[in-house]
XYZ file of C-alpha atoms in Angstrom:
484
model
C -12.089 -15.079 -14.503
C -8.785 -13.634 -14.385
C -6.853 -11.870 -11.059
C -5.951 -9.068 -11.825
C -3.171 -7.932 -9.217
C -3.223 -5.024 -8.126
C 0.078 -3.098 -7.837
C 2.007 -2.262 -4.546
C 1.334 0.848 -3.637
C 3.636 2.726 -5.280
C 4.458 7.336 -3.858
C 3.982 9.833 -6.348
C 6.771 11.716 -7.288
C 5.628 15.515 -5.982
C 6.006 17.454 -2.994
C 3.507 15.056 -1.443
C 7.084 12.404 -2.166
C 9.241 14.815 -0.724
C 6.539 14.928 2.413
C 6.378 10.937 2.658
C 10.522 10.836 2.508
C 10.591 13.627 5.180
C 12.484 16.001 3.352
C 11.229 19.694 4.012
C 11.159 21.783 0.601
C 13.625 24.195 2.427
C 17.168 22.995 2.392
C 18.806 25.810 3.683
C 20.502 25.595 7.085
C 18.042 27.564 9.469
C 21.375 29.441 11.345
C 22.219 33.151 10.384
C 25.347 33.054 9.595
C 27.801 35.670 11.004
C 28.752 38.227 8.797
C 32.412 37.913 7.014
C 35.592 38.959 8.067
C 37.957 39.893 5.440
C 39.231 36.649 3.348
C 40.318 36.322 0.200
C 37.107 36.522 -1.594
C 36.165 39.427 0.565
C 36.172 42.808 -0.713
C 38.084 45.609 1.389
C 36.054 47.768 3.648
C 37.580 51.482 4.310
C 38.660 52.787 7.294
C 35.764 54.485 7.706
C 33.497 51.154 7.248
C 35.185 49.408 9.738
C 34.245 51.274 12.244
C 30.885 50.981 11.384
C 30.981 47.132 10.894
C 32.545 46.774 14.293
C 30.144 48.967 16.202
C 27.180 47.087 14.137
C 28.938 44.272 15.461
C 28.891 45.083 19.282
C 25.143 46.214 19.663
C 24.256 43.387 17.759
C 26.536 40.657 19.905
C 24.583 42.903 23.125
C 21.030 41.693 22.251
C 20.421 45.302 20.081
C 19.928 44.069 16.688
C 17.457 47.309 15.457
C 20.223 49.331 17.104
C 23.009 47.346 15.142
C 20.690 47.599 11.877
C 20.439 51.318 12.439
C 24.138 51.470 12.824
C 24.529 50.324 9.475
C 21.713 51.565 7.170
C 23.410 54.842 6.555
C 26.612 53.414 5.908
C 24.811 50.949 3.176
C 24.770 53.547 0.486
C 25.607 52.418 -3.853
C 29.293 52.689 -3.369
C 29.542 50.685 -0.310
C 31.844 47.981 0.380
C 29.395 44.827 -0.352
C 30.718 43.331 3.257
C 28.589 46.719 4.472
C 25.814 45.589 2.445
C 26.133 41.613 3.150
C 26.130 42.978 7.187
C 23.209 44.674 7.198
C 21.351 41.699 4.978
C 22.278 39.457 7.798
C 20.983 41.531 10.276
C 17.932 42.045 8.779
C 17.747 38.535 8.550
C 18.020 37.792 12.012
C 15.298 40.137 12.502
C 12.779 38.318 10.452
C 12.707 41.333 7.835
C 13.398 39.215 4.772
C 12.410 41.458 1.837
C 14.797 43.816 3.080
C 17.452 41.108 3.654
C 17.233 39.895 0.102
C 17.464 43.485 -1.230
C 20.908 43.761 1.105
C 22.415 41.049 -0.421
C 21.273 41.417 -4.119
C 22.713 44.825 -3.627
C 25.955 43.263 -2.077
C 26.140 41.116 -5.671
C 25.807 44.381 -7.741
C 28.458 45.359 -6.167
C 30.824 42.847 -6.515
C 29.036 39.388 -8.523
C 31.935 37.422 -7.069
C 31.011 37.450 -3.766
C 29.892 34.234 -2.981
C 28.727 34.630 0.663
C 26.073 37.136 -0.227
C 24.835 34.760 -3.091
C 24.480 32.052 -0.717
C 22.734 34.036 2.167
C 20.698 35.234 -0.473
C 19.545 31.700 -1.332
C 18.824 31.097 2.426
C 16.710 34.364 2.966
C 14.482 32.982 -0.947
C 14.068 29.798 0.386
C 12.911 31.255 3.636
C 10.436 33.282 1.952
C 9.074 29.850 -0.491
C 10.170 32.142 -3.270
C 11.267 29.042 -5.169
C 11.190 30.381 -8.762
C 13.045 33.142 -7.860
C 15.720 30.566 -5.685
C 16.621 28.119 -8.735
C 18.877 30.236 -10.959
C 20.547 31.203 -7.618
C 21.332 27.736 -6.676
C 22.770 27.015 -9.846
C 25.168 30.011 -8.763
C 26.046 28.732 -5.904
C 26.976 25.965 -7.092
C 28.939 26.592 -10.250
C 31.030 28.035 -7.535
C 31.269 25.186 -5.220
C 29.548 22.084 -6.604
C 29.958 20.286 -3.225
C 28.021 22.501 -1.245
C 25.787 19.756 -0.595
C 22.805 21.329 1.081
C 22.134 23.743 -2.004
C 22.441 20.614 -4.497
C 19.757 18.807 -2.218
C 17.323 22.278 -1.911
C 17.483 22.011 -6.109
C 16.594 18.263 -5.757
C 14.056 18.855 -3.621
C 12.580 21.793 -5.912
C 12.619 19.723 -9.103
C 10.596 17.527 -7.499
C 8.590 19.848 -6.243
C 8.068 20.698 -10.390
C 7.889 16.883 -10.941
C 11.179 17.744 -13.198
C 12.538 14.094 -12.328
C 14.584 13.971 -15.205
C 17.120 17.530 -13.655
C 16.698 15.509 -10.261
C 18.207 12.406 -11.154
C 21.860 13.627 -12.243
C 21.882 15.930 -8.536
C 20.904 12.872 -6.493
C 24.023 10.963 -8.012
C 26.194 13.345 -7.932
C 25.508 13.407 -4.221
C 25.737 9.494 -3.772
C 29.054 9.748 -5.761
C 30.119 12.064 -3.151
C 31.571 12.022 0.516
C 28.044 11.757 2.097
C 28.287 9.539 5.262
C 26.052 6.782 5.608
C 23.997 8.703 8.592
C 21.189 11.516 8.273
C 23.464 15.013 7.933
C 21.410 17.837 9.258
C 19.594 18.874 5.537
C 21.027 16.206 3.641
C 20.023 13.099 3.919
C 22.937 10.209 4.590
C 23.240 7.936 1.559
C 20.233 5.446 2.274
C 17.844 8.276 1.954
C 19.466 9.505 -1.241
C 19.351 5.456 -2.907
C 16.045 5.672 -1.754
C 14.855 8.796 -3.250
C 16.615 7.816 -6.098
C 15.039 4.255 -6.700
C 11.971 6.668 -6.313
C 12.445 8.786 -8.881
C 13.787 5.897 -11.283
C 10.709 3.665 -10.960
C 8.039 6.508 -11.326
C 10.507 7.506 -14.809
C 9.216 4.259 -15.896
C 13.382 2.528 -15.176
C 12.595 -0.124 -13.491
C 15.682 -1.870 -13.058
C 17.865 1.295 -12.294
C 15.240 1.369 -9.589
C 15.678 -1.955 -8.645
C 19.370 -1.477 -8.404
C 19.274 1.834 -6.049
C 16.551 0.194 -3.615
C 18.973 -3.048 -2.856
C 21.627 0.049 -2.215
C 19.141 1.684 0.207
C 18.364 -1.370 1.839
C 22.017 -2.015 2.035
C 22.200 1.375 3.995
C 18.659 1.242 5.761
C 17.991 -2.668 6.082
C 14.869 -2.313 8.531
C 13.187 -0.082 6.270
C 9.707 -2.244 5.567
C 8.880 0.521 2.851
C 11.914 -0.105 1.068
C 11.731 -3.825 0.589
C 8.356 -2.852 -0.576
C 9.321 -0.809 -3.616
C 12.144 -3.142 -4.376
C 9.763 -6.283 -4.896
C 7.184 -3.452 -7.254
C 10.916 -2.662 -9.345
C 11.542 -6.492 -9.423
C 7.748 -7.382 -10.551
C 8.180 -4.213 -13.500
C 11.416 -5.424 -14.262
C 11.350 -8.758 -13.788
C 7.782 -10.367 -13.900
C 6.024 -11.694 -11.148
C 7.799 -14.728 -11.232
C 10.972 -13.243 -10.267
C 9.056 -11.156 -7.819
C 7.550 -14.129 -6.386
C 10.719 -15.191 -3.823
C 11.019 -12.303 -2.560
C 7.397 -11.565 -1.844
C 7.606 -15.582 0.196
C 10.294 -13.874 2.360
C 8.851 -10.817 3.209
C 5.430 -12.533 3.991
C 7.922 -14.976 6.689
C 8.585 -11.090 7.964
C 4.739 -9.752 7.582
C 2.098 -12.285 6.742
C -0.311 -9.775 7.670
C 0.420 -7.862 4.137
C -2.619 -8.839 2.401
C -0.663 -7.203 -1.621
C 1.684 -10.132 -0.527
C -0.542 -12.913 -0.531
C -2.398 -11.629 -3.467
C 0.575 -10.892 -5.944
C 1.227 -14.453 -4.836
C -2.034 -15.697 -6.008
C -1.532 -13.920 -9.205
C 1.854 -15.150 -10.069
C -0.062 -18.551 -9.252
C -3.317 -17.734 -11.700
C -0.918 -16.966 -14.207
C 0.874 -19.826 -14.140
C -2.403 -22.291 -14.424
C -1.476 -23.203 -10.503
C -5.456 -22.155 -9.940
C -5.519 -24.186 -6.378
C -2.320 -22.477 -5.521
C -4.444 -19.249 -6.157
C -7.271 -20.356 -4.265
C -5.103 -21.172 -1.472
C -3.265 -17.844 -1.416
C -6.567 -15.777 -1.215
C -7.958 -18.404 1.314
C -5.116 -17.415 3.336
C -5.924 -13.616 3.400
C -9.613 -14.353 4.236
C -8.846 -16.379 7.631
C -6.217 -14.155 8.261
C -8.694 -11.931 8.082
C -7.287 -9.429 5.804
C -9.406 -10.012 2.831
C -10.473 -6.955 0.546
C -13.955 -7.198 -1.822
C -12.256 -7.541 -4.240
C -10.634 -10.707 -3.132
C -13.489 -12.459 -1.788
C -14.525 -12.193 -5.110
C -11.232 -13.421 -7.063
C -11.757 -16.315 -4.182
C -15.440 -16.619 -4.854
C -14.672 -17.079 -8.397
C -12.048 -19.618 -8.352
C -14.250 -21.785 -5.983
C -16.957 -21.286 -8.597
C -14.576 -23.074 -11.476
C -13.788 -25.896 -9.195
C -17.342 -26.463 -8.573
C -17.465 -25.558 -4.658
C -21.147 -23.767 -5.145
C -21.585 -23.474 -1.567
C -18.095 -22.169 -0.257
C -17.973 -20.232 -3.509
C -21.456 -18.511 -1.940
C -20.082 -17.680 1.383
C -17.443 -15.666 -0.684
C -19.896 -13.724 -2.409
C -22.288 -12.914 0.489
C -19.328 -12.021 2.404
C -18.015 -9.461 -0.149
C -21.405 -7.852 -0.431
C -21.814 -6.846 3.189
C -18.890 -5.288 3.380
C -18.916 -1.424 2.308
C -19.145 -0.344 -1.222
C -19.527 -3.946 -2.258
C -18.208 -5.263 -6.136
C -21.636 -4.628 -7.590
C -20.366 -5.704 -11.157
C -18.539 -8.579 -10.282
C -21.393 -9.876 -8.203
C -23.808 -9.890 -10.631
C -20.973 -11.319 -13.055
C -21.327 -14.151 -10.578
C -24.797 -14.701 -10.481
C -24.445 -15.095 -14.145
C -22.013 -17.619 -13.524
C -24.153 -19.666 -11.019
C -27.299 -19.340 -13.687
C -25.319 -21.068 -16.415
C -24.264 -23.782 -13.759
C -28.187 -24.435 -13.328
C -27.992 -22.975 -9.965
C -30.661 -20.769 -9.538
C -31.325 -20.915 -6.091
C -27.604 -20.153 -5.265
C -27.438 -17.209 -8.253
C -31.032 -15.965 -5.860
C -28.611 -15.890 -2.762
C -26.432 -13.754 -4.269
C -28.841 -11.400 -5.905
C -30.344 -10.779 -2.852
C -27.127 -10.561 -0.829
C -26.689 -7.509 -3.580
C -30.097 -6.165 -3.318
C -29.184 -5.601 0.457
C -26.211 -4.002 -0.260
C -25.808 -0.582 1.503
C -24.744 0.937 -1.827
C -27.210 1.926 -4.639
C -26.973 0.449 -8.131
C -25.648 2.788 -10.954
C -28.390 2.411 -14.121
C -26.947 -0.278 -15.870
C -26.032 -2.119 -12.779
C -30.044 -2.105 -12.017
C -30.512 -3.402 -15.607
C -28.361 -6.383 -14.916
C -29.774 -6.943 -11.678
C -33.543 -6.971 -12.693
C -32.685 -9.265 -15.613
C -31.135 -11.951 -13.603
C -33.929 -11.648 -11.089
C -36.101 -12.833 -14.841
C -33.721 -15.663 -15.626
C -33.525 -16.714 -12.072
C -37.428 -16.620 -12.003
C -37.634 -18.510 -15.319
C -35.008 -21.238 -14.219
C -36.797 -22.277 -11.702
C -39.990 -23.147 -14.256
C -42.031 -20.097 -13.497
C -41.903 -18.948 -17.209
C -45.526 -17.047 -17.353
C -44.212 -14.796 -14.736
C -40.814 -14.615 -16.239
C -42.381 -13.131 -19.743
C -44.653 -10.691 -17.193
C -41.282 -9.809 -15.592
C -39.226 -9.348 -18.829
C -41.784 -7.612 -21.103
C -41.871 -5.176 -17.429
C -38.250 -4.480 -17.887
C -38.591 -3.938 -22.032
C -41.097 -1.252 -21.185
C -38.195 0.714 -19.356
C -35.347 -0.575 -22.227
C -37.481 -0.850 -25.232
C -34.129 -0.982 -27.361
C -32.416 -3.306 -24.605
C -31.014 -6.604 -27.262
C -30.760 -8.862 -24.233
C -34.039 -8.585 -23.089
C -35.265 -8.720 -26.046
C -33.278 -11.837 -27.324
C -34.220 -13.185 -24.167
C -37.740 -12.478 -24.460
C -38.194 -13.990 -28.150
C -36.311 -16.983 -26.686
C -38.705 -17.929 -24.007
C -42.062 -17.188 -26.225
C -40.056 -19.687 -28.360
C -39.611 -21.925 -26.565
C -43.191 -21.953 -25.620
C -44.167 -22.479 -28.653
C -45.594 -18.694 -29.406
C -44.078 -18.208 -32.451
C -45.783 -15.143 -33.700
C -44.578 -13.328 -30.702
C -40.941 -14.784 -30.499
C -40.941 -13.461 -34.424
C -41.867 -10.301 -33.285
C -39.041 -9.922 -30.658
C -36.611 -11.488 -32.496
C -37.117 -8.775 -35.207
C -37.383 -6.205 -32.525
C -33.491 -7.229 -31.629
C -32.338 -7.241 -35.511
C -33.317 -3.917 -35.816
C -32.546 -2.398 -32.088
C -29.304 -4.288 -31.713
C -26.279 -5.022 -33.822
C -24.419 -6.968 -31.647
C -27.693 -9.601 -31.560
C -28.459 -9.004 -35.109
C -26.957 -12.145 -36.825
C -28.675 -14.282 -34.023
C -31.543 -13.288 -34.353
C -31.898 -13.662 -37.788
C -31.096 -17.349 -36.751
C -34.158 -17.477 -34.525
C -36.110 -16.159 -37.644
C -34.998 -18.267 -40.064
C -36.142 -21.478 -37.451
C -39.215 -20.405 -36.589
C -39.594 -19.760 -40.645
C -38.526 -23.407 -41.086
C -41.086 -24.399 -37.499
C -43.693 -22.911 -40.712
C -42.349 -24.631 -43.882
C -41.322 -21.692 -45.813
C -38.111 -22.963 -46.477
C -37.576 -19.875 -48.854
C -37.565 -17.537 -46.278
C -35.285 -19.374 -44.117
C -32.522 -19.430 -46.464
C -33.319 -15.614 -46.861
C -33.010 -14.985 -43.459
C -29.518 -17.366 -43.337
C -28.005 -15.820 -45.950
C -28.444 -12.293 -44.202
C -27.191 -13.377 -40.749
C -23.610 -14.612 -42.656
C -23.444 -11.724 -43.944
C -24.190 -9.876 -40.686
C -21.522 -12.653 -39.050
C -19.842 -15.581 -41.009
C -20.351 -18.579 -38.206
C -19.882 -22.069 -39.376
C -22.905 -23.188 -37.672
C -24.928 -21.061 -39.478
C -23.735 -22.065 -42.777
C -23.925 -25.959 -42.280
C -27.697 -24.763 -40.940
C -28.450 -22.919 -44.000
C -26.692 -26.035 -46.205
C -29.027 -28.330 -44.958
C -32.644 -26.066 -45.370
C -31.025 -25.768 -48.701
C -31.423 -29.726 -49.092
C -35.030 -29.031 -47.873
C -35.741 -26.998 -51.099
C -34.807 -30.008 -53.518
């Protein structure tokens, strides 16, 4: 039995991260920004233009913005001044009329590419209509021209993850933790916790474990009441590290939570690991009377209580997993196996029936299993005519089945029915590989049972070939002796 612990929960990288983090896919500052005045990246406007502008200006500061628009669409010709053109895209803006806005300021940009302002009002209007392909290349733009305009840098972050491009997100998120970002939340840019954060984020799900270890300490150095946080810093440490080194820092947290059931059971696993088995036990004892216990840990526990020979509490386990929903089907019937070869039949019957009430159906195989321990449980207990009836039932559904059939030969065996243990013993050499070296065994004694020494060597010979085991040739050595 092993316990295999399960990893703390861990976000995926994707806009369902950028959801979780609370960091909208559009960066942009919502505000419409007034248009320029003339600075010195502004291109002249003529005589004639200012008039316009102004006039544009006053209907739209009065509440008329179609009158305003109006004012200026005439004006907005090819060989306009692209302050005419950036205007009207601003006023279109305002007015909800995007596609027309964009086309205003892509128009402004023909006009003169060094205009800045209409670039980045362009970028706003893109990201306002999700047009994220088309918003990328303008974003690198923007910021070629002023790499510290910190709100485009985050929209690109946030649209590479969007792609799951984590590797051209990683280089903007430092850049913007290298910069003058305060510690608090900036209205769309996150303060410098959030960015260490999204950045451990990124760096664990890259597969960097201790870069991610390193920028969730940061976070928490920023954010220290974050529960999340300390979260993905103990899954960097246990990638990183090992559970071992994991394992302090998962006793503090649980001081802080002891209701976090991954806790207790990385815990247990650092403890199964490290042959501390009763430490394990203990651990997933904990979780069940704290009454946080999963299936799958009432079974871990149920097993564990089953090596140190605690039948009955090991029981409780079992029948406790298998009323709750979906139940461990496999692992149940794994430990009815377990309580067979214990010689507890009657307890291996309490936990076949505790699956047989299950709410959940058996999968094919699953039934297979199930039916065959109901047979071994049947012909533990002594009841071995009705144990063959049972077993050559289930061989008429699995005619090819090895187990049954190994089974079956045993038990006639046993019994002393030789001719028909022969029969399914050369049923399973032919129908099963896996079996086929065994049962050549089982020949090759019921051969010797008869005398014909001969035939048992035959039969030895072909099973080490099938399978060298060194029981089989000191058995074959010593029918050998037989023939002298």
């Amino acid at each position: 039995m092993t316990i295999a612990t399960r990893p703390i929960y861990l976000h995926v990288l994707s806009a369902g991260l950028i959801a979780v983090l609370g960091l909208g896919l559009v960066a942009a500052p919502v505000t419409h920004a007034a248009p320029d005045e003339t600075t010195s990246e502004s291109p002249d406007v003529t005589p004639e233009e200012a008039v316009v502008l102004q006039e544009a200006h006053r209907l739209a500061g009065e509440g008329n913005l179609s009158q305003a628009i109006a004012k200026l669409q005439p004006a907005a010709t090819d060989q306009a001044s692209p302050i005419v053109l950036d205007t009207l895209g601003v006023f279109l803006q305002r007015a909800n009329r995007l596609g027309p806005a964009a086309q205003a300021f892509r128009r402004a940009l023909n006009r003169n590419p060094a205009y800045h302002r209409a670039r980045n009002n362009l970028l706003k209007v893109l990201l306002q209509q999700e047009a994220y392909a088309e918003a990328l290349p303008v974003i690198d733009a923007v910021l070629e021209h002023d790499p510290d305009l910190h709100w485009a840098r985050m929209t690109r972050i946030r649209l590479r993850l969007r792609d799951e491009k984590l590797d051209l997100a990683a280089p903007d998120l430092v850049h913007l933790i290298d910069s003058g970002i305060p510690p608090s939340l900036k209205p769309n840019v996150p303060g410098k916790g959030e960015l260490w954060k999204l950045l451990g984020y990124i760096r664990l799900n890259q597969g960097h474990a201790g870069a991610a270890e390193t920028a969730f300490r940061n976070a928490i150095a920023y954010l220290p009441d974050e529960d999340d946080l300390r979260v993905q810093l103990v899954q960097s440490v246990l990638r990183h590290q090992g559970i071992a080194a994991a394992a302090p820092l998962v006793r503090r947290e649980l001081q802080r939570t002891p209701l976090r059931a991954d806790y207790w059971r990385l815990l247990a696993g650092a403890d199964y690991d490290a042959d501390r088995h009763e430490d394990a036990m203990v651990r997933l004892e904990c979780v069940r009377r704290l009454g946080i216990a999963e299936k799958k840990d009432l079974a871990d526990l149920g097993d564990l209580l089953l090596d140190q020979g605690l039948i009955e509490e090991a029981l409780e386990c079992y029948e406790a997993a298998a009323a709750l929903d979906a139940p461990p089907i496999s692992r149940l019937l794994h430990a009815a196996e377990g309580l067979l070869s214990l010689a507890r039949p009657k307890a291996a019957a309490k936990v076949l029936a505790a699956v047989e009430s299950a709410k959940q159906g058996l999968d094919r195989d699953q039934k297979r299993r199930f039916r065959l321990l109901q047979v071994r449980v049947t012909e533990s207990e002594g009841d071995s005519k009705r144990a063959v009836a049972m077993y050559q039932q289930l061989l008429r559904d699995h005619p090819l089945d090895g187990d049954l059939l190994m089974h079956l030969g045993r038990l006639q065996q046993q019994h002393g029915h030789l001719e028909e243990a022969l029969t399914y013993f050369e049923r399973a050499a032919r129908a099963a590989p896996d079996h086929r070296a065994v049962a050549l065994v089982h020949q090759a004694q019921i051969a010797v049972e008869r005398g014909n020494y001969p035939k048992a060597v035959e039969l030895l010979e072909k099973s080490l070939r099938a399978k060298h085991q060194a029981y089989v040739a000191r058995y074959l050595k010593q029918v050998r002796k037989l023939l002298d």
